[in-house]
Amino acid sequence: MKKENLMSTIRCINISLELFGVFLSLILILSLLLYRIEKDALNSCFLKVLILNTLLLGSDAAAWGLRGRPGTAAWYGVHTANFLVYVLGYFLLAAFTDYLMNYIAAKGPVSRKPVILMRGLALTAVLLVIISQFNHMYYLIDENNVYHRQGLFWLSQMWGIFCIVLNAGLLFHHRKKLSDKDILVFTVYIALPLLAMLIQIFVYGIALLYLSTTITILCIYLGIQEEEANKRREKERELTQGRIAVMLSQIQPHFLYNSLLGIKQLCDTEPRKASDALVHFSYFLRGNLDSLTDIRLIPFSKEINHVQDYLYLEKMRFEERLNIEWDITFDDFFLPPLTLQPLVENAVRYGITEQEEGGTIWIQSKLTSDAVIITIIDDGCGFDTAETKADGHTHIGITNVRQRLESQCHASLAIISIPGVGTKAEITIPLKEGIL
């Protein structure tokens, strides 16, 4: 009776621990699927590790839960669950090797031969598990539907131990490519399952192996989240530098000089216009300075106001040579600061004012079924988009605008230009990015 009570207690402990591991693994899987943006080979490998671990824990929990229960369904359930426990364990080791090699490959070139070798070992181990279903060399399920280890059970564990040792060798061989933190995390993943396997060869009871794999997978996930946080900080730093670069590229000394000189001339002839021009000039400068602190998307109306301040100052200088046509049919959305103004400035500086007769700029925005479209068109001199301008200023602004659009709202910027005809810049912001 005491032995039965002990086994019942062990069963409850194992099922509870493994169901907790299943729940935890599912949370990690959902977290990766819902909140991670990048879908590269490394993340895909880790997702496979999580899925295999979830199935493995679920199978072992089912094996413990159905063990000793009568009925055909329970009989098939115990046989299937125990078979999956062995098979998924080997697949999990192969998936981890794949993840380890992809992680190392991100630091430098590596051979894929260890992955192929590990997959071969896993398939061989699975073949032996299939053979065991007939000769019962690993385990036996008796007439009472109870699982029993057999004489060669240790061999099933040795396959796993050999695979883990192989991973340890790979980690040691490529240690110079990894940080101390990376080595520590992967060492824990290798050491805990190895220790659990050695214990389970001699002790039958609490499922230490699958508890250890869940703990180490959680450690790897926390490491991934830390890496993601570092990437986000780096991206934010780049975006900040991009905003600074755009702001500085828009406040050119010649533009400031020409604007102030134009205002001075108005002071002598038309003081009221000079006063209005100073207001627009101050708002323009403030808009550029605000872009340094606006790390989030801003209302399109605010960006339009900034463009209007800029165009007021340019109209003051070029007068009839610069014509502006507005067609804003939709403005209830958000976009990164200093998105529209650099494109309009390019149209003025490199399109309209390069022609002696001047020209017209059309600024449009509209809502479609799946996106907001912003278009800036000019009938200026145009340019060859395949050529790189030597001045650099234009392309710094456009590059930063495109990067900020992509990173902050998954938007795109397309520029089409025909020499002697004009230029069209079109921004497409998907509605699914929550810009409304």
XYZ file of C-alpha atoms in Angstrom:
436
model
C 0.000 0.000 0.000
C 2.809 2.407 0.876
C 4.475 1.694 -2.452
C 1.222 2.368 -4.294
C 0.752 5.638 -2.401
C 4.324 6.624 -3.221
C 3.835 5.903 -6.926
C 0.542 7.800 -6.886
C 2.321 10.794 -5.332
C 5.140 10.584 -7.894
C 2.580 10.401 -10.677
C 0.804 13.528 -9.442
C 4.106 15.395 -9.084
C 5.255 14.444 -12.567
C 1.958 15.303 -14.226
C 1.788 18.658 -12.411
C 5.357 19.589 -13.323
C 4.943 18.566 -16.940
C 1.607 20.289 -17.416
C 3.175 23.409 -15.958
C 5.999 22.995 -18.486
C 3.434 22.621 -21.294
C 1.658 25.775 -20.152
C 4.935 27.692 -19.926
C 6.113 26.483 -23.332
C 2.799 27.471 -24.942
C 3.141 30.961 -23.490
C 6.643 31.237 -24.964
C 5.406 29.982 -28.345
C 2.559 32.492 -28.414
C 4.948 35.227 -27.353
C 7.270 34.455 -30.250
C 4.433 34.209 -32.764
C 2.552 37.321 -31.662
C 5.233 39.784 -30.630
C 8.375 38.975 -32.545
C 8.849 40.822 -35.819
C 11.858 39.122 -37.257
C 11.313 35.648 -38.692
C 14.800 34.356 -39.415
C 16.324 30.865 -39.358
C 17.448 31.203 -35.737
C 14.004 32.129 -34.440
C 12.413 29.351 -36.498
C 14.804 26.816 -34.967
C 14.006 27.961 -31.438
C 10.294 27.807 -32.210
C 10.768 24.166 -33.281
C 12.572 23.477 -29.992
C 9.658 24.955 -28.062
C 7.036 23.020 -30.032
C 8.904 19.722 -29.621
C 9.365 20.379 -25.909
C 5.640 21.088 -25.541
C 4.682 17.872 -27.335
C 7.247 15.916 -25.332
C 5.962 17.190 -21.985
C 2.364 16.618 -23.038
C 3.149 13.045 -24.121
C 4.941 12.220 -20.885
C 2.111 13.717 -18.830
C -0.351 11.555 -20.793
C 1.844 8.486 -20.263
C 1.829 9.048 -16.487
C -1.856 9.908 -16.400
C -3.041 6.841 -18.360
C -0.613 4.367 -16.809
C -2.387 1.436 -15.147
C -5.832 2.475 -16.350
C -8.085 -0.164 -17.944
C -9.728 0.062 -21.343
C -8.731 0.036 -24.985
C -8.356 3.816 -25.227
C -6.021 3.883 -22.229
C -4.003 0.987 -23.685
C -3.456 2.777 -26.987
C -2.862 6.033 -25.142
C -0.080 4.610 -22.957
C 1.640 2.885 -25.886
C 1.443 5.980 -28.106
C 2.478 8.421 -25.380
C 5.540 6.408 -24.310
C 6.611 5.937 -27.914
C 6.351 9.684 -28.521
C 8.322 10.446 -25.367
C 11.321 8.533 -26.698
C 11.027 9.756 -30.285
C 10.379 13.418 -29.462
C 13.304 13.410 -27.050
C 15.705 12.555 -29.875
C 14.073 15.045 -32.229
C 14.414 17.702 -29.527
C 18.152 17.080 -29.295
C 18.497 17.372 -33.078
C 16.456 20.586 -33.089
C 18.625 22.029 -30.343
C 21.761 21.208 -32.342
C 20.225 23.015 -35.315
C 19.486 26.016 -33.084
C 22.997 25.975 -31.607
C 24.653 25.891 -35.039
C 22.418 28.671 -36.385
C 23.249 30.752 -33.330
C 26.973 30.221 -33.870
C 26.554 30.858 -37.619
C 25.231 34.330 -36.766
C 28.638 35.038 -35.207
C 30.717 33.575 -38.029
C 30.808 30.870 -40.730
C 30.301 27.263 -39.573
C 29.874 23.862 -41.176
C 26.429 22.257 -41.359
C 27.896 18.746 -41.036
C 27.200 18.505 -37.255
C 23.518 19.182 -37.908
C 23.399 16.444 -40.542
C 25.242 14.058 -38.198
C 22.851 14.803 -35.337
C 19.828 14.223 -37.539
C 21.318 10.889 -38.603
C 21.883 9.905 -34.976
C 18.335 10.923 -34.065
C 16.842 8.889 -36.908
C 18.946 5.870 -35.906
C 17.808 6.228 -32.299
C 14.177 6.447 -33.458
C 14.642 3.302 -35.529
C 15.804 1.467 -32.410
C 12.738 2.743 -30.525
C 10.554 1.283 -33.286
C 12.393 -2.041 -33.002
C 11.850 -1.896 -29.251
C 8.123 -1.939 -29.796
C 8.515 -5.549 -30.946
C 11.401 -6.958 -28.863
C 10.840 -4.722 -25.794
C 14.547 -4.078 -25.294
C 13.901 -0.567 -23.890
C 10.600 -0.936 -22.083
C 7.558 -3.147 -21.695
C 3.921 -2.303 -21.030
C 2.333 -5.233 -19.187
C -1.212 -6.576 -19.242
C -2.191 -4.075 -16.535
C -1.143 -1.203 -18.816
C 1.854 -0.407 -16.592
C 5.199 0.766 -18.005
C 8.359 -1.191 -17.030
C 11.957 -0.544 -17.973
C 13.815 -3.389 -19.628
C 17.425 -4.478 -19.689
C 18.625 -2.196 -22.490
C 16.881 0.927 -21.215
C 20.315 2.393 -20.476
C 21.081 2.224 -24.212
C 18.191 4.574 -25.000
C 19.658 7.066 -22.554
C 23.181 6.631 -23.891
C 21.991 7.775 -27.328
C 20.756 10.980 -25.730
C 23.919 11.375 -23.665
C 26.063 10.918 -26.776
C 24.066 13.613 -28.605
C 24.399 15.986 -25.656
C 28.154 15.373 -25.468
C 28.364 16.117 -29.188
C 26.629 19.461 -28.572
C 29.076 20.138 -25.749
C 31.946 19.489 -28.157
C 30.460 21.888 -30.699
C 30.057 24.533 -28.022
C 33.674 24.091 -26.903
C 34.978 24.121 -30.476
C 33.231 27.400 -31.308
C 33.617 29.026 -27.877
C 35.724 31.897 -29.231
C 32.805 33.074 -31.381
C 30.453 33.318 -28.394
C 30.223 35.649 -25.429
C 30.651 34.415 -21.861
C 26.897 34.770 -21.348
C 26.162 32.655 -24.450
C 28.523 29.938 -23.275
C 26.937 29.944 -19.813
C 23.373 29.620 -21.161
C 24.225 26.809 -23.578
C 26.334 25.031 -20.957
C 23.344 25.020 -18.617
C 21.166 23.604 -21.409
C 23.690 20.838 -22.006
C 24.652 20.110 -18.387
C 21.193 19.854 -16.781
C 19.703 17.313 -19.245
C 22.972 15.353 -19.173
C 22.850 15.153 -15.389
C 19.153 14.230 -15.472
C 19.789 11.421 -17.976
C 22.586 9.977 -15.874
C 20.346 10.023 -12.808
C 17.420 8.457 -14.650
C 19.550 5.512 -15.763
C 19.748 4.407 -12.151
C 16.695 6.026 -10.550
C 13.107 5.653 -11.734
C 10.747 8.291 -10.439
C 10.367 12.019 -10.872
C 10.810 13.146 -14.490
C 13.910 15.253 -13.968
C 14.901 15.254 -17.641
C 11.923 17.132 -19.038
C 11.813 19.508 -16.090
C 15.471 20.377 -16.761
C 14.880 20.963 -20.476
C 11.991 23.308 -19.707
C 14.114 25.318 -17.265
C 16.977 25.649 -19.735
C 14.647 26.550 -22.612
C 13.273 29.301 -20.398
C 16.843 30.528 -19.822
C 17.438 30.636 -23.584
C 14.162 32.497 -24.088
C 15.170 35.089 -21.493
C 18.460 35.456 -23.327
C 16.562 35.975 -26.590
C 14.421 38.654 -24.961
C 17.518 40.411 -23.689
C 18.987 40.287 -27.193
C 15.738 41.698 -28.586
C 15.821 44.498 -26.012
C 19.365 45.335 -27.087
C 18.264 45.364 -30.735
C 15.355 47.670 -29.907
C 17.664 50.031 -28.035
C 20.068 50.019 -30.964
C 17.222 50.660 -33.402
C 15.949 53.529 -31.256
C 19.471 54.959 -31.178
C 19.682 54.721 -34.966
C 16.270 56.336 -35.326
C 17.350 59.164 -33.035
C 20.504 59.669 -35.069
C 18.375 59.546 -38.206
C 16.046 62.249 -36.879
C 19.056 64.407 -35.992
C 20.563 63.856 -39.444
C 17.284 64.736 -41.158
C 16.783 67.811 -38.997
C 20.307 69.060 -39.677
C 19.976 68.317 -43.397
C 16.803 70.436 -43.551
C 18.271 73.436 -41.703
C 20.942 74.298 -44.240
C 22.920 77.533 -43.711
C 21.954 78.845 -47.126
C 18.255 78.280 -46.385
C 18.526 80.126 -43.052
C 20.475 82.937 -44.680
C 18.057 83.291 -47.590
C 15.003 83.198 -45.321
C 16.379 85.803 -42.927
C 17.520 88.004 -45.805
C 14.044 87.798 -47.341
C 12.454 88.726 -44.014
C 14.823 91.690 -43.661
C 13.833 92.977 -47.084
C 10.144 92.673 -46.156
C 10.790 94.671 -43.000
C 11.671 97.671 -45.183
C 8.816 97.279 -47.655
C 6.001 95.190 -46.122
C 6.302 94.986 -42.318
C 3.085 92.963 -41.955
C 4.373 90.259 -44.301
C 7.719 90.337 -42.498
C 5.904 89.671 -39.223
C 4.008 86.735 -40.780
C 7.225 85.380 -42.257
C 8.933 85.497 -38.848
C 6.065 83.508 -37.358
C 6.399 80.832 -40.053
C 10.187 80.863 -39.676
C 9.988 80.319 -35.918
C 7.401 77.553 -36.353
C 9.610 75.908 -38.952
C 12.612 75.882 -36.620
C 10.484 74.641 -33.759
C 9.114 71.808 -35.904
C 12.630 70.655 -36.734
C 13.704 70.826 -33.099
C 10.550 68.983 -31.978
C 11.505 66.105 -34.255
C 14.394 65.328 -31.913
C 12.023 64.507 -29.066
C 9.111 63.072 -31.098
C 10.058 59.403 -30.890
C 6.500 58.311 -31.699
C 4.291 58.879 -34.691
C 2.746 62.325 -35.004
C -0.562 63.468 -36.557
C -0.399 64.061 -40.288
C -1.931 67.502 -39.709
C 1.119 68.474 -37.661
C 3.436 67.406 -40.457
C 1.330 69.352 -42.966
C 1.632 72.488 -40.822
C 5.411 72.054 -40.821
C 5.433 71.704 -44.621
C 3.266 74.813 -44.965
C 5.705 76.818 -42.839
C 8.557 75.670 -45.037
C 6.720 76.419 -48.290
C 5.696 79.871 -47.038
C 9.370 80.752 -46.662
C 10.262 79.325 -50.074
C 7.340 81.129 -51.720
C 8.627 84.321 -50.160
C 11.860 83.782 -52.056
C 10.715 82.331 -55.392
C 7.237 83.916 -55.617
C 5.532 83.028 -58.939
C 8.176 80.464 -59.867
C 6.875 78.123 -57.166
C 3.242 76.973 -57.270
C 1.648 74.638 -54.733
C -1.483 72.544 -55.305
C -3.051 70.783 -52.301
C -5.406 67.786 -52.477
C -5.669 66.494 -48.905
C -8.754 64.265 -48.865
C -7.719 62.325 -45.758
C -5.616 63.509 -42.825
C -6.788 61.479 -39.826
C -3.691 59.303 -39.432
C -0.176 59.297 -38.000
C 3.314 59.069 -39.448
C 6.940 59.641 -38.326
C 7.981 63.288 -37.873
C 9.912 64.953 -40.698
C 8.526 62.523 -43.262
C 6.826 64.818 -45.762
C 8.942 67.962 -45.430
C 12.245 66.453 -46.726
C 10.444 65.129 -49.819
C 8.799 68.483 -50.483
C 12.143 70.217 -50.025
C 13.719 67.896 -52.574
C 10.952 68.800 -55.020
C 11.662 72.498 -54.467
C 15.459 72.443 -54.426
C 16.206 69.788 -57.028
C 13.102 69.949 -59.177
C 11.283 73.275 -59.462
C 14.004 75.821 -58.732
C 16.475 74.102 -61.056
C 14.281 75.343 -63.921
C 14.306 78.974 -64.878
C 10.547 78.997 -65.443
C 9.827 77.261 -62.129
C 6.947 74.810 -61.791
C 4.250 73.275 -59.618
C 4.232 70.844 -56.703
C 1.127 68.725 -56.018
C 0.715 67.375 -52.489
C -2.010 64.743 -52.097
C -3.263 62.277 -49.521
C -6.041 59.727 -49.828
C -7.465 56.688 -48.075
C -7.810 53.363 -49.918
C -9.261 50.076 -48.730
C -5.978 48.919 -47.198
C -3.622 51.906 -46.972
C -3.097 55.645 -46.801
C -1.342 57.029 -49.883
C 0.623 60.302 -49.726
C 1.933 61.647 -53.010
C 4.314 64.527 -53.791
C 4.553 65.298 -57.514
C 6.532 68.020 -59.232
C 6.967 68.997 -62.876
C 10.572 69.987 -62.334
C 13.695 68.901 -64.144
C 13.620 65.318 -62.837
C 16.654 63.082 -62.439
C 18.000 59.637 -63.184
C 17.205 57.484 -60.116
C 20.073 55.128 -61.003
C 22.644 57.892 -60.522
C 24.000 59.044 -57.154
C 24.215 62.759 -56.593
C 27.576 64.050 -55.441
C 26.120 66.499 -52.898
C 24.806 63.752 -50.622
C 22.225 65.935 -48.836
C 19.216 64.712 -50.736
C 19.998 61.072 -50.318
C 20.707 61.353 -46.583
C 17.210 62.776 -46.138
C 15.482 60.213 -48.363
C 17.366 57.273 -46.814
C 16.401 58.324 -43.309
C 12.793 58.954 -44.280
C 12.560 55.500 -45.847
C 14.195 53.804 -42.833
C 11.923 55.540 -40.325
C 8.817 54.758 -42.370
C 9.738 51.075 -42.550
C 10.751 50.688 -38.898
C 8.000 52.755 -37.273
C 4.913 51.888 -39.341
C 6.001 49.311 -41.964
C 5.379 51.883 -44.667
C 7.141 52.176 -48.008
C 8.524 55.067 -50.033
C 8.688 54.839 -53.822
C 10.322 57.506 -55.981
C 9.836 57.688 -59.738
C 11.580 60.402 -61.742
C 11.961 61.116 -65.447
C 14.581 63.659 -66.541
C 12.901 66.662 -68.131
C 9.431 65.588 -66.937
C 9.380 65.569 -63.148
C 9.417 63.441 -60.025
C 6.817 61.520 -58.034
C 7.358 60.394 -54.429
C 4.680 58.096 -53.017
C 4.350 56.947 -49.402
C 2.161 53.911 -48.685
C 1.185 53.304 -45.042
C -0.718 50.041 -44.420
C -3.865 50.447 -42.343
C -3.064 47.308 -40.354
C -0.203 49.150 -38.655
C -2.643 51.100 -36.493
C -1.910 54.506 -37.965
C -5.497 55.782 -37.637
